[in-house]
Amino acid sequence: MQPKLPKHIAIVMDGNGRWAKQRHLPRMAGHYEGLKTVKRVVRACAEANIEVLTLFAFSSENWQRPLPEVKGLMGLFLSALQNEVEELHKNNIQMRIVGDCSRFSPELLNSITKAQQLTANNTGLKLIIAADYGGRWDIVQAARKFAQQVEQGKTTADTLTQELFASLLEMADLPEPDLFIRTSGERRISNFMLWQLAYTEFYFTDIFWPDVDSKILADALSFYASRQRRFGHTGEQIEQLANA
Ligand code: FPP
């Protein structure tokens, strides 16, 4: 039997700065190396037939970093979009950016639009880059959409259900993450996909993001395959359902 595969993997790519510090290099060197890992992991997920890969590239809170690092990261995102999108497209990968993005430069926004348009009809891996993203931001933008519908008289407050609310979130069209991975030894969600991680399996590794290779991904996948997901049921109920 094939091992159970997650449909959607969500990753907090952490440890670029510490990877660089260990080598007495500037923090941006860690981010450049981190981009190489992004390419390796995207390739490995596409090969493993994962449906969705979401990468946390820049959080709503990352704007507070020193200006040279923020500028460096914006430059890195721009060059990655410009240089890598053709390769993604050739590999039938659909790419989407999710986040507020209102503080991005017009040049970066233009590259995002072009990359999304080019890859929109691809049917392979869906690569979601969370940039200027925060789980709380997502929940607030969904709440605002619903409040506007009430204000316009299109609906009333008592129609709100979990399903309706979830449909207003970014990524509502995608399955919720089955597997969450965080590198670098930190064991926090850090405002990533707060709503969607309710039943996700969590995998933590001490390895810094630039050092992540296909073995780490394979370890995370075999951890996932070993988990029994119960969604509030008992273990016996899940076994009965599987044998039915
Ligand atoms: C977290 O490590 C990493 C980031 C905030 C940036 C992630 C960016 C990349 C991996 C490069 C490009 C990615 C794409 C998708 C184009 P950290 O800086 O917080 O590390 P530290 O905790 O060791 O300081």
mmCIF file of C-alpha atoms and ligand atoms in Angstrom:
data_model
loop_
_atom_site.group_PDB
_atom_site.id
_atom_site.type_symbol
_atom_site.label_atom_id
_atom_site.label_comp_id
_atom_site.label_asym_id
_atom_site.label_seq_id
_atom_site.Cartn_x
_atom_site.Cartn_y
_atom_site.Cartn_z
ATOM 1 C CA MET A 1 0.000 0.000 0.000
ATOM 2 C CA GLN A 2 1.206 3.564 -0.773
ATOM 3 C CA PRO A 3 2.027 5.554 2.401
ATOM 4 C CA LYS A 4 -0.590 8.173 3.258
ATOM 5 C CA LEU A 5 0.443 11.490 1.662
ATOM 6 C CA PRO A 6 -0.569 14.971 2.807
ATOM 7 C CA LYS A 7 -2.517 16.918 0.181
ATOM 8 C CA HIS A 8 -1.352 20.235 1.561
ATOM 9 C CA ILE A 9 1.973 20.976 3.269
ATOM 10 C CA ALA A 10 2.502 24.353 4.965
ATOM 11 C CA ILE A 11 6.037 25.356 5.933
ATOM 12 C CA VAL A 12 7.527 28.036 8.185
ATOM 13 C CA MET A 13 10.995 28.357 6.668
ATOM 14 C CA ASP A 14 12.969 29.406 9.719
ATOM 15 C CA GLY A 15 16.649 29.708 10.571
ATOM 16 C CA ASN A 16 18.138 31.583 7.618
ATOM 17 C CA GLY A 17 19.616 34.231 9.918
ATOM 18 C CA ARG A 18 21.163 31.735 12.326
ATOM 19 C CA TRP A 19 22.535 29.674 9.442
ATOM 20 C CA ALA A 20 24.337 32.806 8.213
ATOM 21 C CA LYS A 21 25.492 33.820 11.711
ATOM 22 C CA GLN A 22 27.089 30.399 12.274
ATOM 23 C CA ARG A 23 29.195 31.065 9.183
ATOM 24 C CA HIS A 24 29.971 34.723 10.059
ATOM 25 C CA LEU A 25 28.015 35.811 6.992
ATOM 26 C CA PRO A 26 25.464 38.627 6.655
ATOM 27 C CA ARG A 27 21.839 37.577 7.288
ATOM 28 C CA MET A 28 20.968 38.026 3.603
ATOM 29 C CA ALA A 29 23.398 35.213 2.761
ATOM 30 C CA GLY A 30 21.083 32.928 4.729
ATOM 31 C CA HIS A 31 18.081 34.126 2.737
ATOM 32 C CA TYR A 32 19.912 33.576 -0.583
ATOM 33 C CA GLU A 33 20.760 30.041 0.527
ATOM 34 C CA GLY A 34 17.159 29.663 1.714
ATOM 35 C CA LEU A 35 15.948 30.347 -1.815
ATOM 36 C CA LYS A 36 17.981 27.335 -3.014
ATOM 37 C CA THR A 37 16.124 25.220 -0.447
ATOM 38 C CA VAL A 38 12.811 26.621 -1.707
ATOM 39 C CA LYS A 39 13.686 25.330 -5.184
ATOM 40 C CA ARG A 40 14.701 21.882 -3.837
ATOM 41 C CA VAL A 41 11.549 21.526 -1.753
ATOM 42 C CA VAL A 42 9.237 22.712 -4.557
ATOM 43 C CA ARG A 43 10.815 20.152 -6.903
ATOM 44 C CA ALA A 44 10.527 17.362 -4.324
ATOM 45 C CA CYS A 45 6.866 18.173 -3.567
ATOM 46 C CA ALA A 46 6.007 18.278 -7.274
ATOM 47 C CA GLU A 47 7.711 14.906 -7.762
ATOM 48 C CA ALA A 48 5.857 13.440 -4.761
ATOM 49 C CA ASN A 49 2.506 14.607 -6.238
ATOM 50 C CA ILE A 50 1.694 16.901 -3.324
ATOM 51 C CA GLU A 51 -1.307 19.052 -4.314
ATOM 52 C CA VAL A 52 -0.524 22.243 -2.400
ATOM 53 C CA LEU A 53 2.646 23.663 -0.859
ATOM 54 C CA THR A 54 2.368 26.882 1.143
ATOM 55 C CA LEU A 55 5.570 28.652 2.141
ATOM 56 C CA PHE A 56 5.674 31.444 4.705
ATOM 57 C CA ALA A 57 8.080 33.879 3.062
ATOM 58 C CA PHE A 58 7.331 37.155 4.851
ATOM 59 C CA SER A 59 5.003 37.763 7.764
ATOM 60 C CA SER A 60 2.974 40.869 8.584
ATOM 61 C CA GLU A 61 5.437 41.316 11.478
ATOM 62 C CA ASN A 62 8.611 40.997 9.337
ATOM 63 C CA TRP A 63 8.278 44.672 8.291
ATOM 64 C CA GLN A 64 9.752 45.432 11.740
ATOM 65 C CA ARG A 65 13.119 43.928 10.762
ATOM 66 C CA PRO A 66 16.055 46.283 10.044
ATOM 67 C CA LEU A 67 15.373 48.217 6.838
ATOM 68 C CA PRO A 68 18.347 46.774 4.888
ATOM 69 C CA GLU A 69 17.037 43.232 5.531
ATOM 70 C CA VAL A 70 13.473 44.168 4.518
ATOM 71 C CA LYS A 71 14.829 45.786 1.338
ATOM 72 C CA GLY A 72 17.088 42.799 0.703
ATOM 73 C CA LEU A 73 14.181 40.372 1.051
ATOM 74 C CA MET A 74 11.978 42.463 -1.275
ATOM 75 C CA GLY A 75 14.812 42.435 -3.835
ATOM 76 C CA LEU A 76 15.180 38.677 -3.419
ATOM 77 C CA PHE A 77 11.438 38.080 -3.954
ATOM 78 C CA LEU A 78 11.508 40.257 -7.074
ATOM 79 C CA SER A 79 14.507 38.501 -8.600
ATOM 80 C CA ALA A 80 13.131 35.068 -7.652
ATOM 81 C CA LEU A 81 9.848 35.891 -9.394
ATOM 82 C CA GLN A 82 11.611 37.219 -12.473
ATOM 83 C CA ASN A 83 14.124 34.367 -12.743
ATOM 84 C CA GLU A 84 12.158 31.326 -11.619
ATOM 85 C CA VAL A 85 8.660 31.753 -12.964
ATOM 86 C CA GLU A 86 9.432 30.263 -16.415
ATOM 87 C CA GLU A 87 10.843 27.154 -14.744
ATOM 88 C CA LEU A 88 7.744 26.827 -12.547
ATOM 89 C CA HIS A 89 5.552 27.229 -15.620
ATOM 90 C CA LYS A 90 7.524 24.579 -17.563
ATOM 91 C CA ASN A 91 6.898 22.202 -14.674
ATOM 92 C CA ASN A 92 3.134 22.845 -14.746
ATOM 93 C CA ILE A 93 3.260 24.529 -11.306
ATOM 94 C CA GLN A 94 0.616 27.100 -10.418
ATOM 95 C CA MET A 95 1.953 29.952 -8.298
ATOM 96 C CA ARG A 96 -0.032 32.318 -6.138
ATOM 97 C CA ILE A 97 0.919 34.988 -3.607
ATOM 98 C CA VAL A 98 -1.304 35.324 -0.575
ATOM 99 C CA GLY A 99 -1.101 38.273 1.787
ATOM 100 C CA ASP A 100 -1.867 41.943 2.203
ATOM 101 C CA CYS A 101 0.816 43.071 -0.311
ATOM 102 C CA SER A 102 -0.338 46.732 -0.121
ATOM 103 C CA ARG A 103 3.136 47.868 0.921
ATOM 104 C CA PHE A 104 4.923 46.088 -1.957
ATOM 105 C CA SER A 105 6.529 48.193 -4.680
ATOM 106 C CA PRO A 106 4.652 48.594 -7.991
ATOM 107 C CA GLU A 107 7.460 46.611 -9.671
ATOM 108 C CA LEU A 108 7.031 43.672 -7.280
ATOM 109 C CA LEU A 109 3.221 43.809 -7.616
ATOM 110 C CA ASN A 110 3.570 43.813 -11.392
ATOM 111 C CA SER A 111 5.828 40.726 -11.321
ATOM 112 C CA ILE A 112 3.395 38.970 -8.969
ATOM 113 C CA THR A 113 0.470 39.662 -11.320
ATOM 114 C CA LYS A 114 2.447 38.433 -14.337
ATOM 115 C CA ALA A 115 3.612 35.247 -12.583
ATOM 116 C CA GLN A 116 0.098 34.453 -11.379
ATOM 117 C CA GLN A 117 -1.392 35.047 -14.816
ATOM 118 C CA LEU A 118 1.246 32.943 -16.571
ATOM 119 C CA THR A 119 0.781 29.951 -14.277
ATOM 120 C CA ALA A 120 -2.954 30.276 -13.520
ATOM 121 C CA ASN A 121 -4.064 27.368 -15.708
ATOM 122 C CA ASN A 122 -1.311 24.942 -14.682
ATOM 123 C CA THR A 123 -2.618 21.734 -13.214
ATOM 124 C CA GLY A 124 0.355 20.452 -11.203
ATOM 125 C CA LEU A 125 1.540 21.519 -7.746
ATOM 126 C CA LYS A 126 -0.121 24.652 -6.381
ATOM 127 C CA LEU A 127 2.660 26.744 -4.867
ATOM 128 C CA ILE A 128 1.347 29.369 -2.467
ATOM 129 C CA ILE A 129 3.757 31.999 -1.230
ATOM 130 C CA ALA A 130 2.503 33.712 1.914
ATOM 131 C CA ALA A 131 4.013 37.197 1.755
ATOM 132 C CA ASP A 132 3.024 40.117 3.957
ATOM 133 C CA TYR A 133 0.753 37.467 5.410
ATOM 134 C CA GLY A 134 -0.541 36.877 8.911
ATOM 135 C CA GLY A 135 -3.229 34.495 10.131
ATOM 136 C CA ARG A 136 -4.847 37.330 12.096
ATOM 137 C CA TRP A 137 -4.791 39.583 9.026
ATOM 138 C CA ASP A 138 -6.600 36.831 7.098
ATOM 139 C CA ILE A 139 -9.265 36.424 9.786
ATOM 140 C CA VAL A 140 -9.805 40.184 9.981
ATOM 141 C CA GLN A 141 -10.118 40.581 6.204
ATOM 142 C CA ALA A 142 -12.706 37.768 6.175
ATOM 143 C CA ALA A 143 -14.617 39.374 9.065
ATOM 144 C CA ARG A 144 -14.551 42.696 7.231
ATOM 145 C CA LYS A 145 -15.994 41.112 4.061
ATOM 146 C CA PHE A 146 -18.845 39.596 6.067
ATOM 147 C CA ALA A 147 -19.508 42.848 7.942
ATOM 148 C CA GLN A 148 -19.700 44.680 4.602
ATOM 149 C CA GLN A 149 -22.302 42.201 3.329
ATOM 150 C CA VAL A 150 -24.361 42.813 6.482
ATOM 151 C CA GLU A 151 -23.941 46.582 6.138
ATOM 152 C CA GLN A 152 -25.162 46.434 2.540
ATOM 153 C CA GLY A 153 -28.231 44.504 3.674
ATOM 154 C CA LYS A 154 -27.217 41.411 1.644
ATOM 155 C CA THR A 155 -27.271 39.138 4.694
ATOM 156 C CA THR A 156 -27.796 39.137 8.455
ATOM 157 C CA ALA A 157 -25.385 38.317 11.292
ATOM 158 C CA ASP A 158 -27.193 35.103 12.232
ATOM 159 C CA THR A 159 -26.373 33.498 8.843
ATOM 160 C CA LEU A 160 -22.682 33.286 9.811
ATOM 161 C CA THR A 161 -21.453 29.704 10.202
ATOM 162 C CA GLN A 162 -17.945 28.256 10.374
ATOM 163 C CA GLU A 163 -18.297 27.109 6.758
ATOM 164 C CA LEU A 164 -19.387 30.550 5.562
ATOM 165 C CA PHE A 165 -16.594 32.242 7.489
ATOM 166 C CA ALA A 166 -14.015 29.797 6.095
ATOM 167 C CA SER A 167 -15.222 30.584 2.583
ATOM 168 C CA LEU A 168 -14.229 34.233 3.085
ATOM 169 C CA LEU A 169 -10.641 33.452 4.045
ATOM 170 C CA GLU A 170 -7.765 33.608 1.581
ATOM 171 C CA MET A 171 -7.039 30.083 0.255
ATOM 172 C CA ALA A 172 -10.694 29.095 0.809
ATOM 173 C CA ASP A 173 -10.517 27.118 -2.436
ATOM 174 C CA LEU A 174 -7.670 24.932 -1.130
ATOM 175 C CA PRO A 175 -7.743 21.996 1.281
ATOM 176 C CA GLU A 176 -6.581 22.927 4.791
ATOM 177 C CA PRO A 177 -2.956 21.938 5.510
ATOM 178 C CA ASP A 178 -2.525 18.298 6.543
ATOM 179 C CA LEU A 179 1.104 18.741 7.530
ATOM 180 C CA PHE A 180 2.820 21.792 9.051
ATOM 181 C CA ILE A 181 6.600 21.881 9.107
ATOM 182 C CA ARG A 182 8.762 24.370 10.994
ATOM 183 C CA THR A 183 12.522 24.305 10.822
ATOM 184 C CA SER A 184 15.244 25.647 13.133
ATOM 185 C CA GLY A 185 14.041 24.225 16.455
ATOM 186 C CA GLU A 186 11.311 26.802 17.070
ATOM 187 C CA ARG A 187 7.969 25.351 18.076
ATOM 188 C CA ARG A 188 5.544 28.143 17.329
ATOM 189 C CA ILE A 189 2.888 28.946 14.728
ATOM 190 C CA SER A 190 3.949 32.620 14.601
ATOM 191 C CA ASN A 191 0.669 33.864 13.147
ATOM 192 C CA PHE A 192 0.651 31.459 10.186
ATOM 193 C CA MET A 193 -2.715 30.107 8.881
ATOM 194 C CA LEU A 194 -4.328 30.276 12.347
ATOM 195 C CA TRP A 195 -7.782 29.165 11.239
ATOM 196 C CA GLN A 196 -6.657 26.489 8.795
ATOM 197 C CA LEU A 197 -4.202 24.718 11.142
ATOM 198 C CA ALA A 198 -6.953 23.537 13.520
ATOM 199 C CA TYR A 199 -6.474 19.818 12.676
ATOM 200 C CA THR A 200 -3.049 19.868 11.047
ATOM 201 C CA GLU A 201 -0.236 17.513 12.095
ATOM 202 C CA PHE A 202 2.865 19.392 13.303
ATOM 203 C CA TYR A 203 6.419 18.384 12.429
ATOM 204 C CA PHE A 204 9.384 20.234 13.902
ATOM 205 C CA THR A 205 13.032 19.836 13.022
ATOM 206 C CA ASP A 206 16.111 21.525 14.493
ATOM 207 C CA ILE A 207 17.668 21.868 11.027
ATOM 208 C CA PHE A 208 17.995 25.435 9.710
ATOM 209 C CA TRP A 209 16.007 26.092 6.517
ATOM 210 C CA PRO A 210 19.071 26.455 4.224
ATOM 211 C CA ASP A 211 20.188 22.950 5.268
ATOM 212 C CA VAL A 212 16.858 21.281 4.514
ATOM 213 C CA ASP A 213 17.195 18.542 1.925
ATOM 214 C CA SER A 214 15.019 15.787 0.508
ATOM 215 C CA LYS A 215 15.804 13.564 3.540
ATOM 216 C CA ILE A 216 14.176 16.063 5.929
ATOM 217 C CA LEU A 217 11.128 16.180 3.700
ATOM 218 C CA ALA A 218 11.033 12.374 3.549
ATOM 219 C CA ASP A 219 11.262 12.249 7.380
ATOM 220 C CA ALA A 220 8.344 14.694 7.661
ATOM 221 C CA LEU A 221 6.307 12.640 5.189
ATOM 222 C CA SER A 222 6.943 9.396 7.061
ATOM 223 C CA PHE A 223 6.031 11.120 10.364
ATOM 224 C CA TYR A 224 2.769 12.197 8.698
ATOM 225 C CA ALA A 225 2.077 8.690 7.381
ATOM 226 C CA SER A 226 2.433 7.328 10.933
ATOM 227 C CA ARG A 227 -0.192 9.648 12.435
ATOM 228 C CA GLN A 228 -3.791 8.684 13.034
ATOM 229 C CA ARG A 229 -5.928 11.757 12.407
ATOM 230 C CA ARG A 230 -9.047 11.650 14.524
ATOM 231 C CA PHE A 231 -10.775 15.038 14.006
ATOM 232 C CA GLY A 232 -12.450 14.687 17.425
ATOM 233 C CA HIS A 233 -13.480 11.010 16.966
ATOM 234 C CA THR A 234 -12.053 8.098 18.973
ATOM 235 C CA GLY A 235 -9.294 5.901 17.585
ATOM 236 C CA GLU A 236 -11.742 2.971 17.425
ATOM 237 C CA GLN A 237 -14.235 4.990 15.386
ATOM 238 C CA ILE A 238 -11.516 5.920 12.898
ATOM 239 C CA GLU A 239 -10.460 2.270 12.567
ATOM 240 C CA GLN A 240 -14.070 1.210 11.994
ATOM 241 C CA LEU A 241 -14.481 3.898 9.317
ATOM 242 C CA ALA A 242 -11.256 2.748 7.601
ATOM 243 C CA ASN A 243 -12.418 -0.898 7.584
ATOM 244 C CA ALA A 244 -15.978 -0.108 6.441
HETATM 245 C C1 FPP B 1 13.036 33.117 8.375
HETATM 246 O O1 FPP B 1 14.364 32.971 8.837
HETATM 247 C C2 FPP B 1 13.008 33.432 6.946
HETATM 248 C C3 FPP B 1 12.426 34.522 6.364
HETATM 249 C C4 FPP B 1 11.728 35.575 7.120
HETATM 250 C C5 FPP B 1 12.500 34.750 4.908
HETATM 251 C C6 FPP B 1 12.253 33.553 4.062
HETATM 252 C C7 FPP B 1 12.774 33.780 2.708
HETATM 253 C C8 FPP B 1 13.371 32.837 1.941
HETATM 254 C C9 FPP B 1 13.505 31.426 2.334
HETATM 255 C C10 FPP B 1 13.973 33.211 0.633
HETATM 256 C C11 FPP B 1 13.114 33.378 -0.565
HETATM 257 C C12 FPP B 1 11.799 32.753 -0.586
HETATM 258 C C13 FPP B 1 10.918 32.816 -1.619
HETATM 259 C C14 FPP B 1 9.645 32.077 -1.490
HETATM 260 C C15 FPP B 1 11.168 33.569 -2.863
HETATM 261 P P1 FPP B 1 14.916 34.046 9.882
HETATM 262 O O2 FPP B 1 15.484 35.179 9.094
HETATM 263 O O3 FPP B 1 13.842 34.414 10.828
HETATM 264 O O4 FPP B 1 16.042 33.222 10.588
HETATM 265 P P2 FPP B 1 16.512 33.378 12.122
HETATM 266 O O5 FPP B 1 15.328 33.037 12.973
HETATM 267 O O6 FPP B 1 17.612 32.362 12.233
HETATM 268 O O7 FPP B 1 16.984 34.776 12.307
#
